[in-house]
Amino acid sequence: MTSYRSPFLKLLSERGYINQISDPEGLDKLALEGPVTAYIGFDATGPSLHVGHMMGIMMLRRLQQAGHRPIVLMGGGTTKVGDPSGKDEARQLLTDEIIGANIASIKKVFESFLTFGNGPTDAVMVNNAEWLDELKYIPLLRDIGRHFSVNRMLTFDSVKLRLERDQPLSFLEFNYMILQAYDFAELAKTRGVRLQMGGSDQWGNIVNGIDLGRRLHGIELYGLTCPLLTTASGAKMGKTAQGAVWLNEDMLSAYDFWQYWRNVEDDDVVKFLKLFTDIPLGEIDALAAGDINEAKKRLATEVTALVRGRDAAEQAAETARKTFEEGALAENLPGVTVASSDLSAGIGVLTAFVTAGLVGSTSDARRQVKAGGLKVNDVAVSDERAVLKPSDLTPEGVIKLSLGKKRHVLLRPK
RNA sequence: GGGGGAAUGUCCCGAGCGGCAAAGGGGGCGGACUGUAAAUCCGCUGGCUAUGCCUUCGCAGGUUCGAGUCCUGCUUCCCCCA
């Protein structure tokens, strides 16, 4: 199954995206015949997607690179129900307003990965609220519900897991798989979609859609899942001290985004270069053979360039170089501004670190002082009662606050 | 409808004879060692105007000098009998 003939599957396969395909030969053949329309659904549970969503986004990008047509499905309708896959308990229900705001906020990141438009391989974004919101219950039961066997639904992992662990599964969530299957069938009928992709946890949901498409419209559909990404040491992708690694720039600075990739584990570098950059495989091999830290920098810069733009990436790389390799003060480190009158009056160190967002509370700051983790202008804070004054400003007119060795924030008076 | 059990530090799991800011993990953060990596070792892990004060053990009352711990009612979830 390793030798695909279509450029699309070949590309996905050699870069490590394939976990499972419903009908590999069939899909391979279809992809050779002409542009295939495929989609991936994204939940709108938060105001931004994060690194964990990048696998899916990149698969759509590869799809387009291989001459096919990606559809980004925003789950405006399904998010109201909540996907039980992989969750121990029901998520809190979101209001329409929040979901709408989330979608608006998520939308723009796709533009840096995909080319949208009206051409044959241009990407399109659709929202399943368009058709799910107006479904009528009884017609839904008659037309769709009759194709679903409860016996079979109970065997799906998302359901089985809850039942086995005695965790409640609401009827609402139980319906999620039906709606997702309906999405697939609907997109197949109205938009010519033939393939749904997703993470391996979506396999059951995707297979349901394939069945429904065949029963409802007699269309042969395909499913392809990618492995769920964990780091080399087994942790889930995309989580750091500060929480998720957001793709939206208003949620996480380009510098911090770059830093996330700079600090990945050694054993993940090649895998990530393949998955999250467009660097040719031959070049990746060369990077792997060279200095691992150079490879990490390249990874960080390329991924950041893809998500935030080349300029932001170069700037983040340069800021990191100055900060870590020269030990110099880099102007472009993340910063916060304080009123210069406050500074004149004197700002307590503890308060300053809280303001900078480096610690969560003054108590936390106190602990860090004891542990020797706080620095002002690269000098460790030893007195928790110290006060920052205008005389602490560097020649550049800022005060550099650091937590540990890696996290720095510039305090700017205004 | 009847009987039994469970809910603990707003990340998670989980101990807790009436004196508890509450054992122990995991996770996370800091330090040491390194390479801005991993592994390992050490420390920390409720808040504050901080030798003290305030708020935490599903919710609301009660007993007590004192309650996570005892009593009553309520909520939610599990199990057994109908």
Tab-separated table of C-alpha atoms (C1' of nucleotides) in Angstrom:
chain	number	residue	atom	x	y	z
A	1	MET	CA	0.000	0.000	0.000
A	2	THR	CA	3.024	2.198	-0.027
A	3	SER	CA	3.120	2.714	-3.760
A	4	TYR	CA	0.480	5.198	-4.769
A	5	ARG	CA	0.301	6.408	-8.329
A	6	SER	CA	-1.498	9.671	-7.821
A	7	PRO	CA	0.712	12.634	-6.936
A	8	PHE	CA	-1.684	13.561	-4.135
A	9	LEU	CA	-1.490	10.307	-2.200
A	10	LYS	CA	2.182	9.997	-2.989
A	11	LEU	CA	2.752	13.407	-1.439
A	12	LEU	CA	0.678	12.647	1.660
A	13	SER	CA	2.279	9.269	2.068
A	14	GLU	CA	5.900	10.329	1.821
A	15	ARG	CA	5.399	13.269	4.173
A	16	GLY	CA	3.716	11.177	6.819
A	17	TYR	CA	0.085	12.233	6.780
A	18	ILE	CA	-1.621	8.927	6.200
A	19	ASN	CA	-3.031	6.837	8.970
A	20	GLN	CA	-5.931	5.079	7.302
A	21	ILE	CA	-7.782	5.259	3.967
A	22	SER	CA	-11.200	3.770	3.380
A	23	ASP	CA	-10.429	2.475	-0.115
A	24	PRO	CA	-6.826	3.256	-1.035
A	25	GLU	CA	-6.920	1.885	-4.592
A	26	GLY	CA	-10.205	3.581	-5.357
A	27	LEU	CA	-9.076	6.925	-4.032
A	28	ASP	CA	-5.737	6.665	-5.785
A	29	LYS	CA	-7.540	6.062	-9.057
A	30	LEU	CA	-9.968	8.900	-8.475
A	31	ALA	CA	-7.140	11.307	-7.736
A	32	LEU	CA	-5.507	10.377	-11.050
A	33	GLU	CA	-8.624	11.122	-13.058
A	34	GLY	CA	-8.849	14.811	-12.247
A	35	PRO	CA	-9.372	17.341	-9.502
A	36	VAL	CA	-10.981	15.808	-6.444
A	37	THR	CA	-12.960	17.956	-4.044
A	38	ALA	CA	-12.215	17.126	-0.432
A	39	TYR	CA	-13.026	18.684	2.892
A	40	ILE	CA	-12.111	18.766	6.537
A	41	GLY	CA	-14.415	20.032	9.237
A	42	PHE	CA	-13.249	22.371	11.974
A	43	ASP	CA	-15.051	22.929	15.231
A	44	ALA	CA	-15.651	26.476	16.346
A	45	THR	CA	-15.180	25.831	20.026
A	46	GLY	CA	-12.514	28.515	20.435
A	47	PRO	CA	-11.612	31.908	18.991
A	48	SER	CA	-8.577	30.508	17.211
A	49	LEU	CA	-7.279	27.239	15.909
A	50	HIS	CA	-4.049	26.000	17.435
A	51	VAL	CA	-1.063	23.913	16.475
A	52	GLY	CA	-3.071	20.754	16.957
A	53	HIS	CA	-5.268	21.750	14.008
A	54	MET	CA	-2.333	22.252	11.691
A	55	MET	CA	-2.251	18.658	10.480
A	56	GLY	CA	-5.677	19.091	8.965
A	57	ILE	CA	-4.923	22.481	7.512
A	58	MET	CA	-1.722	21.175	5.985
A	59	MET	CA	-3.537	18.237	4.438
A	60	LEU	CA	-5.820	20.671	2.672
A	61	ARG	CA	-2.772	22.593	1.545
A	62	ARG	CA	-1.172	19.449	0.138
A	63	LEU	CA	-4.446	18.637	-1.564
A	64	GLN	CA	-4.417	21.971	-3.309
A	65	GLN	CA	-0.727	21.668	-4.134
A	66	ALA	CA	-1.504	18.384	-5.836
A	67	GLY	CA	-4.080	20.060	-8.034
A	68	HIS	CA	-7.268	19.284	-6.166
A	69	ARG	CA	-9.940	21.404	-4.555
A	70	PRO	CA	-10.122	21.934	-0.780
A	71	ILE	CA	-13.226	22.862	1.132
A	72	VAL	CA	-12.929	24.186	4.642
A	73	LEU	CA	-16.030	23.265	6.558
A	74	MET	CA	-16.682	25.432	9.566
A	75	GLY	CA	-18.755	23.532	12.067
A	76	GLY	CA	-21.153	26.337	12.939
A	77	GLY	CA	-23.957	23.814	13.223
A	78	THR	CA	-22.156	20.803	14.667
A	79	THR	CA	-20.388	22.871	17.302
A	80	LYS	CA	-23.811	23.500	18.802
A	81	VAL	CA	-24.040	19.780	19.429
A	82	GLY	CA	-20.509	18.944	20.504
A	83	ASP	CA	-18.365	16.083	19.288
A	84	PRO	CA	-18.046	13.384	21.959
A	85	SER	CA	-14.988	11.834	20.266
A	86	GLY	CA	-12.091	11.512	22.622
A	87	LYS	CA	-13.732	13.399	25.424
A	88	ASP	CA	-14.510	12.133	28.840
A	89	GLU	CA	-17.440	14.344	29.378
A	90	ALA	CA	-19.748	16.690	27.615
A	91	ARG	CA	-18.413	20.065	26.736
A	92	GLN	CA	-20.269	23.095	27.829
A	93	LEU	CA	-22.733	24.275	25.246
A	94	LEU	CA	-21.767	27.411	23.397
A	95	THR	CA	-24.192	30.081	22.393
A	96	ASP	CA	-24.813	31.036	18.777
A	97	GLU	CA	-23.137	34.371	19.368
A	98	ILE	CA	-19.931	32.835	20.660
A	99	ILE	CA	-19.828	30.288	17.869
A	100	GLY	CA	-20.369	33.015	15.303
A	101	ALA	CA	-17.619	35.135	16.793
A	102	ASN	CA	-15.283	32.147	16.905
A	103	ILE	CA	-15.846	31.376	13.249
A	104	ALA	CA	-15.222	34.971	12.251
A	105	SER	CA	-12.002	34.915	14.218
A	106	ILE	CA	-10.814	31.550	12.888
A	107	LYS	CA	-11.533	32.242	9.235
A	108	LYS	CA	-8.576	34.408	8.386
A	109	VAL	CA	-5.796	31.941	9.209
A	110	PHE	CA	-6.840	29.713	6.354
A	111	GLU	CA	-5.930	32.399	3.877
A	112	SER	CA	-2.262	31.933	4.602
A	113	PHE	CA	-2.455	28.224	3.830
A	114	LEU	CA	-4.894	28.036	0.948
A	115	THR	CA	-5.750	29.972	-2.159
A	116	PHE	CA	-9.415	30.868	-2.108
A	117	GLY	CA	-11.423	31.819	-5.166
A	118	ASN	CA	-13.732	30.495	-7.839
A	119	GLY	CA	-11.305	28.531	-9.976
A	120	PRO	CA	-11.456	24.739	-10.305
A	121	THR	CA	-8.855	24.129	-7.613
A	122	ASP	CA	-9.526	27.210	-5.499
A	123	ALA	CA	-10.458	26.654	-1.897
A	124	VAL	CA	-13.912	27.406	-0.566
A	125	MET	CA	-15.160	27.864	2.946
A	126	VAL	CA	-18.622	26.759	3.963
A	127	ASN	CA	-20.496	26.641	7.248
A	128	ASN	CA	-22.629	23.627	8.047
A	129	ALA	CA	-25.038	25.808	9.988
A	130	GLU	CA	-26.311	26.699	6.498
A	131	TRP	CA	-28.002	23.356	6.136
A	132	LEU	CA	-28.050	21.961	9.680
A	133	ASP	CA	-29.885	24.888	11.240
A	134	GLU	CA	-32.931	24.406	9.099
A	135	LEU	CA	-33.290	20.675	9.466
A	136	LYS	CA	-36.675	19.549	10.634
A	137	TYR	CA	-36.679	16.827	13.230
A	138	ILE	CA	-39.246	14.431	11.817
A	139	PRO	CA	-38.006	14.638	8.219
A	140	LEU	CA	-34.465	14.160	9.530
A	141	LEU	CA	-35.467	11.042	11.399
A	142	ARG	CA	-37.279	9.635	8.384
A	143	ASP	CA	-34.694	10.465	5.760
A	144	ILE	CA	-31.463	10.105	7.658
A	145	GLY	CA	-32.260	8.340	10.893
A	146	ARG	CA	-33.511	5.220	9.182
A	147	HIS	CA	-30.053	4.659	7.724
A	148	PHE	CA	-28.449	4.511	11.127
A	149	SER	CA	-28.514	1.411	13.227
A	150	VAL	CA	-28.317	2.120	16.915
A	151	ASN	CA	-26.656	-1.251	17.389
A	152	ARG	CA	-23.858	-0.084	15.169
A	153	MET	CA	-23.679	3.411	16.627
A	154	LEU	CA	-23.089	1.866	20.017
A	155	THR	CA	-19.998	0.142	18.710
A	156	PHE	CA	-18.197	3.329	17.745
A	157	ASP	CA	-15.305	4.229	19.958
A	158	SER	CA	-16.609	7.671	20.833
A	159	VAL	CA	-19.750	6.089	22.233
A	160	LYS	CA	-18.247	2.899	23.559
A	161	LEU	CA	-15.653	4.761	25.573
A	162	ARG	CA	-18.276	6.722	27.463
A	163	LEU	CA	-20.431	3.701	28.118
A	164	GLU	CA	-17.551	1.559	29.305
A	165	ARG	CA	-16.313	4.193	31.657
A	166	ASP	CA	-19.785	4.862	32.945
A	167	GLN	CA	-19.554	8.430	31.727
A	168	PRO	CA	-22.805	9.960	30.637
A	169	LEU	CA	-23.370	10.548	26.957
A	170	SER	CA	-26.270	12.833	26.244
A	171	PHE	CA	-28.681	12.154	23.444
A	172	LEU	CA	-27.568	15.449	21.969
A	173	GLU	CA	-23.980	14.287	21.633
A	174	PHE	CA	-25.122	10.895	20.440
A	175	ASN	CA	-26.509	12.704	17.415
A	176	TYR	CA	-23.219	14.303	16.517
A	177	MET	CA	-22.128	11.463	14.286
A	178	ILE	CA	-25.379	11.611	12.391
A	179	LEU	CA	-24.925	15.295	11.691
A	180	GLN	CA	-21.339	14.880	10.599
A	181	ALA	CA	-22.369	12.046	8.302
A	182	TYR	CA	-25.108	14.256	6.951
A	183	ASP	CA	-22.539	16.981	6.257
A	184	PHE	CA	-20.524	14.621	4.133
A	185	ALA	CA	-23.531	13.404	2.186
A	186	GLU	CA	-24.796	16.955	1.745
A	187	LEU	CA	-21.443	18.234	0.507
A	188	ALA	CA	-21.206	15.269	-1.841
A	189	LYS	CA	-24.546	16.121	-3.359
A	190	THR	CA	-24.325	19.895	-3.522
A	191	ARG	CA	-20.620	20.520	-3.979
A	192	GLY	CA	-19.244	17.407	-5.560
A	193	VAL	CA	-17.170	16.447	-2.555
A	194	ARG	CA	-15.782	12.929	-2.726
A	195	LEU	CA	-13.316	12.804	0.123
A	196	GLN	CA	-13.356	13.715	3.800
A	197	MET	CA	-10.143	13.922	5.720
A	198	GLY	CA	-9.501	14.309	9.427
A	199	GLY	CA	-7.622	13.039	12.429
A	200	SER	CA	-7.722	9.349	13.247
A	201	ASP	CA	-10.250	10.058	15.978
A	202	GLN	CA	-12.657	11.059	13.216
A	203	TRP	CA	-12.549	7.698	11.477
A	204	GLY	CA	-15.880	6.502	12.786
A	205	ASN	CA	-17.602	9.732	11.907
A	206	ILE	CA	-16.124	9.686	8.426
A	207	VAL	CA	-17.114	6.095	7.748
A	208	ASN	CA	-20.671	6.934	8.726
A	209	GLY	CA	-20.674	9.684	6.150
A	210	ILE	CA	-19.371	7.353	3.475
A	211	ASP	CA	-22.201	4.913	4.165
A	212	LEU	CA	-24.812	7.625	4.253
A	213	GLY	CA	-23.622	9.140	0.974
A	214	ARG	CA	-23.953	5.796	-0.741
A	215	ARG	CA	-27.370	5.037	0.699
A	216	LEU	CA	-28.806	8.485	0.185
A	217	HIS	CA	-27.344	9.503	-3.138
A	218	GLY	CA	-25.538	6.440	-4.417
A	219	ILE	CA	-22.255	8.330	-4.461
A	220	GLU	CA	-19.010	6.538	-3.729
A	221	LEU	CA	-17.185	8.504	-1.062
A	222	TYR	CA	-13.752	8.183	0.474
A	223	GLY	CA	-12.174	8.846	3.842
A	224	LEU	CA	-8.603	9.510	4.834
A	225	THR	CA	-7.281	10.060	8.322
A	226	CYS	CA	-3.963	11.271	9.604
A	227	PRO	CA	-2.281	10.021	12.768
A	228	LEU	CA	-3.025	11.960	15.917
A	229	LEU	CA	0.090	13.878	16.621
A	230	THR	CA	1.934	13.516	19.847
A	231	THR	CA	5.433	14.678	20.584
A	232	ALA	CA	8.274	12.176	20.715
A	233	SER	CA	7.784	11.890	24.461
A	234	GLY	CA	4.101	11.210	24.085
A	235	ALA	CA	2.563	14.521	25.063
A	236	LYS	CA	-0.223	16.067	23.043
A	237	MET	CA	0.870	18.571	20.441
A	238	GLY	CA	0.335	22.223	20.924
A	239	LYS	CA	0.273	22.601	24.654
A	240	THR	CA	2.811	24.737	26.449
A	241	ALA	CA	3.102	26.407	29.776
A	242	GLN	CA	0.935	29.239	28.647
A	243	GLY	CA	-1.733	27.039	27.121
A	244	ALA	CA	-2.423	26.297	23.506
A	245	VAL	CA	-0.127	27.436	20.739
A	246	TRP	CA	-2.575	29.610	18.867
A	247	LEU	CA	-2.398	30.288	15.191
A	248	ASN	CA	-4.083	33.686	15.394
A	249	GLU	CA	-1.591	36.475	15.823
A	250	ASP	CA	-3.772	38.380	18.242
A	251	MET	CA	-3.614	35.347	20.533
A	252	LEU	CA	0.111	34.592	20.406
A	253	SER	CA	3.010	36.697	19.203
A	254	ALA	CA	5.075	35.550	16.252
A	255	TYR	CA	8.075	35.458	18.563
A	256	ASP	CA	6.391	33.045	20.965
A	257	PHE	CA	5.080	31.002	18.057
A	258	TRP	CA	8.590	30.744	16.655
A	259	GLN	CA	9.885	29.757	20.077
A	260	TYR	CA	7.431	26.876	20.283
A	261	TRP	CA	8.927	25.295	17.179
A	262	ARG	CA	12.481	26.143	18.184
A	263	ASN	CA	11.990	24.110	21.340
A	264	VAL	CA	10.473	20.934	19.932
A	265	GLU	CA	12.110	17.680	20.886
A	266	ASP	CA	15.023	16.473	18.783
A	267	ASP	CA	13.202	13.382	17.657
A	268	ASP	CA	10.318	15.405	16.263
A	269	VAL	CA	12.242	17.747	14.009
A	270	VAL	CA	12.245	15.694	10.822
A	271	LYS	CA	8.663	14.637	11.265
A	272	PHE	CA	7.590	18.238	11.746
A	273	LEU	CA	9.645	19.510	8.823
A	274	LYS	CA	7.800	17.066	6.606
A	275	LEU	CA	4.376	17.793	7.996
A	276	PHE	CA	4.462	21.512	8.602
A	277	THR	CA	6.775	23.027	6.012
A	278	ASP	CA	7.029	22.926	2.246
A	279	ILE	CA	10.743	22.193	2.327
A	280	PRO	CA	11.523	19.459	-0.261
A	281	LEU	CA	12.243	16.043	1.194
A	282	GLY	CA	15.797	15.992	-0.122
A	283	GLU	CA	16.560	19.201	1.687
A	284	ILE	CA	14.988	17.847	4.859
A	285	ASP	CA	17.329	14.867	4.697
A	286	ALA	CA	20.242	17.269	4.454
A	287	LEU	CA	18.976	19.243	7.447
A	288	ALA	CA	18.565	16.034	9.426
A	289	ALA	CA	22.143	15.073	8.681
A	290	GLY	CA	23.411	18.451	9.850
A	291	ASP	CA	23.284	20.335	13.122
A	292	ILE	CA	20.035	19.582	14.893
A	293	ASN	CA	19.777	23.097	16.282
A	294	GLU	CA	20.112	24.620	12.834
A	295	ALA	CA	17.353	22.314	11.657
A	296	LYS	CA	15.144	23.495	14.503
A	297	LYS	CA	15.712	27.121	13.617
A	298	ARG	CA	14.828	26.396	10.041
A	299	LEU	CA	11.705	24.572	11.164
A	300	ALA	CA	10.679	27.462	13.382
A	301	THR	CA	11.218	30.046	10.691
A	302	GLU	CA	9.470	28.111	7.942
A	303	VAL	CA	6.406	27.266	9.992
A	304	THR	CA	6.156	30.785	11.312
A	305	ALA	CA	6.505	32.131	7.775
A	306	LEU	CA	3.664	29.923	6.635
A	307	VAL	CA	1.313	30.967	9.411
A	308	ARG	CA	2.370	34.552	10.110
A	309	GLY	CA	4.190	35.625	6.990
A	310	ARG	CA	7.850	35.675	6.005
A	311	ASP	CA	8.603	39.069	7.542
A	312	ALA	CA	7.247	38.167	10.945
A	313	ALA	CA	9.188	34.902	10.832
A	314	GLU	CA	12.491	36.557	9.964
A	315	GLN	CA	11.968	39.112	12.656
A	316	ALA	CA	11.197	36.444	15.238
A	317	ALA	CA	14.308	34.533	14.212
A	318	GLU	CA	16.427	37.664	14.462
A	319	THR	CA	14.967	38.570	17.844
A	320	ALA	CA	15.761	35.082	19.104
A	321	ARG	CA	19.289	35.258	17.695
A	322	LYS	CA	20.005	38.530	19.476
A	323	THR	CA	18.454	37.368	22.712
A	324	PHE	CA	19.949	33.899	22.939
A	325	GLU	CA	23.093	33.946	20.873
A	326	GLU	CA	24.335	37.431	21.584
A	327	GLY	CA	22.692	37.910	24.919
A	328	ALA	CA	21.823	41.341	23.637
A	329	LEU	CA	18.627	43.210	24.162
A	330	ALA	CA	16.311	42.675	21.223
A	331	GLU	CA	13.811	45.423	20.552
A	332	ASN	CA	11.238	43.063	19.170
A	333	LEU	CA	10.712	40.893	22.202
A	334	PRO	CA	7.120	40.847	23.338
A	335	GLY	CA	6.408	43.916	25.447
A	336	VAL	CA	3.880	45.616	27.647
A	337	THR	CA	3.532	49.328	28.217
A	338	VAL	CA	3.145	51.047	31.540
A	339	ALA	CA	2.357	54.666	32.288
A	340	SER	CA	5.622	56.544	32.761
A	341	SER	CA	4.045	58.340	35.707
A	342	ASP	CA	3.638	54.965	37.382
A	343	LEU	CA	7.247	54.195	36.734
A	344	SER	CA	8.311	57.504	38.207
A	345	ALA	CA	6.308	56.669	41.298
A	346	GLY	CA	7.994	53.269	41.370
A	347	ILE	CA	6.552	49.884	40.447
A	348	GLY	CA	7.043	46.897	42.742
A	349	VAL	CA	8.996	44.119	41.021
A	350	LEU	CA	6.364	41.553	41.851
A	351	THR	CA	3.635	43.687	40.372
A	352	ALA	CA	5.755	44.357	37.313
A	353	PHE	CA	6.111	40.660	36.569
A	354	VAL	CA	2.403	40.128	37.008
A	355	THR	CA	1.686	43.027	34.643
A	356	ALA	CA	4.062	41.531	32.116
A	357	GLY	CA	2.102	38.298	32.271
A	358	LEU	CA	5.152	36.251	33.171
A	359	VAL	CA	3.660	35.088	36.440
A	360	GLY	CA	0.073	34.605	37.455
A	361	SER	CA	0.042	36.368	40.795
A	362	THR	CA	2.275	38.208	43.184
A	363	SER	CA	2.409	35.081	45.303
A	364	ASP	CA	3.665	33.234	42.285
A	365	ALA	CA	6.216	35.975	41.702
A	366	ARG	CA	7.423	35.645	45.288
A	367	ARG	CA	7.993	31.944	44.795
A	368	GLN	CA	9.923	32.560	41.636
A	369	VAL	CA	12.119	35.038	43.434
A	370	LYS	CA	12.936	32.372	46.004
A	371	ALA	CA	13.711	29.916	43.229
A	372	GLY	CA	15.882	32.475	41.491
A	373	GLY	CA	13.725	32.521	38.399
A	374	LEU	CA	13.114	36.234	37.955
A	375	LYS	CA	15.517	38.661	36.351
A	376	VAL	CA	15.388	42.382	35.728
A	377	ASN	CA	17.727	43.476	32.956
A	378	ASP	CA	19.430	40.080	33.227
A	379	VAL	CA	20.124	40.501	36.931
A	380	ALA	CA	18.396	38.043	39.259
A	381	VAL	CA	15.854	39.576	41.617
A	382	SER	CA	16.855	38.838	45.182
A	383	ASP	CA	14.661	41.289	47.060
A	384	GLU	CA	10.971	40.846	46.495
A	385	ARG	CA	10.385	44.330	47.779
A	386	ALA	CA	12.576	45.949	45.146
A	387	VAL	CA	10.977	48.749	43.189
A	388	LEU	CA	11.458	49.515	39.508
A	389	LYS	CA	12.223	53.167	38.786
A	390	PRO	CA	13.099	55.230	35.719
A	391	SER	CA	16.751	54.665	36.624
A	392	ASP	CA	16.273	50.990	35.753
A	393	LEU	CA	15.584	51.830	32.123
A	394	THR	CA	18.204	50.546	29.717
A	395	PRO	CA	19.732	52.931	27.151
A	396	GLU	CA	17.023	51.640	24.809
A	397	GLY	CA	14.406	53.023	27.179
A	398	VAL	CA	12.946	49.726	28.355
A	399	ILE	CA	13.188	47.370	31.298
A	400	LYS	CA	13.776	43.723	30.436
A	401	LEU	CA	11.908	41.270	32.631
A	402	SER	CA	12.766	37.584	32.378
A	403	LEU	CA	11.262	34.413	33.794
A	404	GLY	CA	13.690	31.586	33.640
A	405	LYS	CA	16.079	31.555	30.740
A	406	LYS	CA	13.650	31.633	27.927
A	407	ARG	CA	10.812	33.978	28.580
A	408	HIS	CA	11.383	37.674	28.250
A	409	VAL	CA	9.100	40.680	28.181
A	410	LEU	CA	10.061	44.302	27.738
A	411	LEU	CA	8.436	46.899	29.932
A	412	ARG	CA	7.977	50.137	28.042
A	413	PRO	CA	7.006	53.407	29.713
A	414	LYS	CA	4.564	55.531	27.774
B	1	G	C1'	-40.883	3.707	43.750
B	2	G	C1'	-37.169	1.153	47.489
B	3	G	C1'	-31.907	0.285	49.126
B	4	G	C1'	-26.574	1.404	48.752
B	5	G	C1'	-22.403	4.464	47.116
B	6	A	C1'	-19.924	8.872	45.138
B	7	A	C1'	-18.819	14.351	44.647
B	8	U	C1'	-11.845	17.049	47.746
B	9	G	C1'	-7.171	22.291	46.262
B	10	U	C1'	-11.414	26.004	39.250
B	11	C	C1'	-5.473	21.185	35.101
B	12	C	C1'	-6.273	15.931	36.240
B	13	C	C1'	-6.185	11.566	39.509
B	14	G	C1'	-6.560	10.899	44.598
B	15	A	C1'	-5.815	10.136	50.539
B	16	G	C1'	-8.131	12.485	54.497
B	17	C	C1'	-9.712	9.023	63.898
B	18	G	C1'	-13.502	16.696	64.643
B	19	G	C1'	-7.855	21.084	65.110
B	20	C	C1'	-6.320	21.303	57.670
B	21	A	C1'	-4.124	25.610	53.464
B	22	A	C1'	-5.577	19.662	53.717
B	23	A	C1'	-1.058	13.206	52.325
B	24	G	C1'	0.556	11.190	47.580
B	25	G	C1'	0.874	11.069	42.282
B	26	G	C1'	0.531	13.116	37.238
B	27	G	C1'	0.912	17.674	34.842
B	28	G	C1'	3.036	22.527	35.132
B	29	C	C1'	6.765	26.271	36.662
B	30	G	C1'	11.763	27.447	38.506
B	31	G	C1'	16.943	25.752	39.548
B	32	A	C1'	21.336	22.362	38.358
B	33	C	C1'	23.340	19.622	34.063
B	34	U	C1'	23.042	20.516	28.558
B	35	G	C1'	22.307	22.510	23.025
B	36	U	C1'	16.753	27.561	23.873
B	37	A	C1'	16.360	19.489	23.147
B	38	A	C1'	15.474	14.847	25.828
B	39	A	C1'	16.666	12.105	30.220
B	40	U	C1'	18.145	12.845	35.341
B	41	C	C1'	18.430	15.346	40.107
B	42	C	C1'	16.604	19.426	43.494
B	43	G	C1'	12.808	23.081	44.807
B	44	C	C1'	7.924	25.130	44.182
B	45	U	C1'	2.773	24.475	42.870
B	46	G	C1'	-4.852	28.932	46.668
B	47	G	C1'	-4.931	34.542	47.070
B	48	C	C1'	-3.462	39.236	49.442
B	49	U	C1'	-1.870	45.724	51.144
B	50	A	C1'	2.120	39.035	54.119
B	51	U	C1'	6.186	37.270	60.632
B	52	G	C1'	-0.273	38.416	59.685
B	53	C	C1'	-5.028	38.249	57.024
B	54	C	C1'	-8.670	36.144	53.525
B	55	U	C1'	-10.965	32.178	50.544
B	56	U	C1'	-11.158	26.681	49.450
B	57	C	C1'	-13.347	20.095	50.053
B	58	G	C1'	-21.143	19.421	45.170
B	59	C	C1'	-25.223	23.243	47.359
B	60	A	C1'	-27.934	25.159	51.743
B	61	G	C1'	-28.651	24.911	56.805
B	62	G	C1'	-27.420	22.679	61.856
B	63	U	C1'	-24.423	20.478	66.128
B	64	U	C1'	-19.529	22.110	68.224
B	65	C	C1'	-14.733	26.446	71.265
B	66	G	C1'	-13.587	24.331	66.400
B	67	A	C1'	-16.299	20.569	60.492
B	68	G	C1'	-13.522	18.287	54.363
B	69	U	C1'	-14.540	15.067	58.561
B	70	C	C1'	-20.860	14.533	62.554
B	71	C	C1'	-26.560	15.646	61.616
B	72	U	C1'	-30.731	17.483	58.182
B	73	G	C1'	-32.459	18.943	53.455
B	74	C	C1'	-31.234	19.664	48.222
B	75	U	C1'	-28.540	18.854	43.366
B	76	U	C1'	-25.847	15.666	40.085
B	77	C	C1'	-23.786	10.871	38.946
B	78	C	C1'	-23.121	5.523	39.639
B	79	C	C1'	-24.802	0.532	41.466
B	80	C	C1'	-28.571	-3.013	43.236
B	81	C	C1'	-33.925	-4.364	43.950
B	82	A	C1'	-38.866	-3.142	41.655
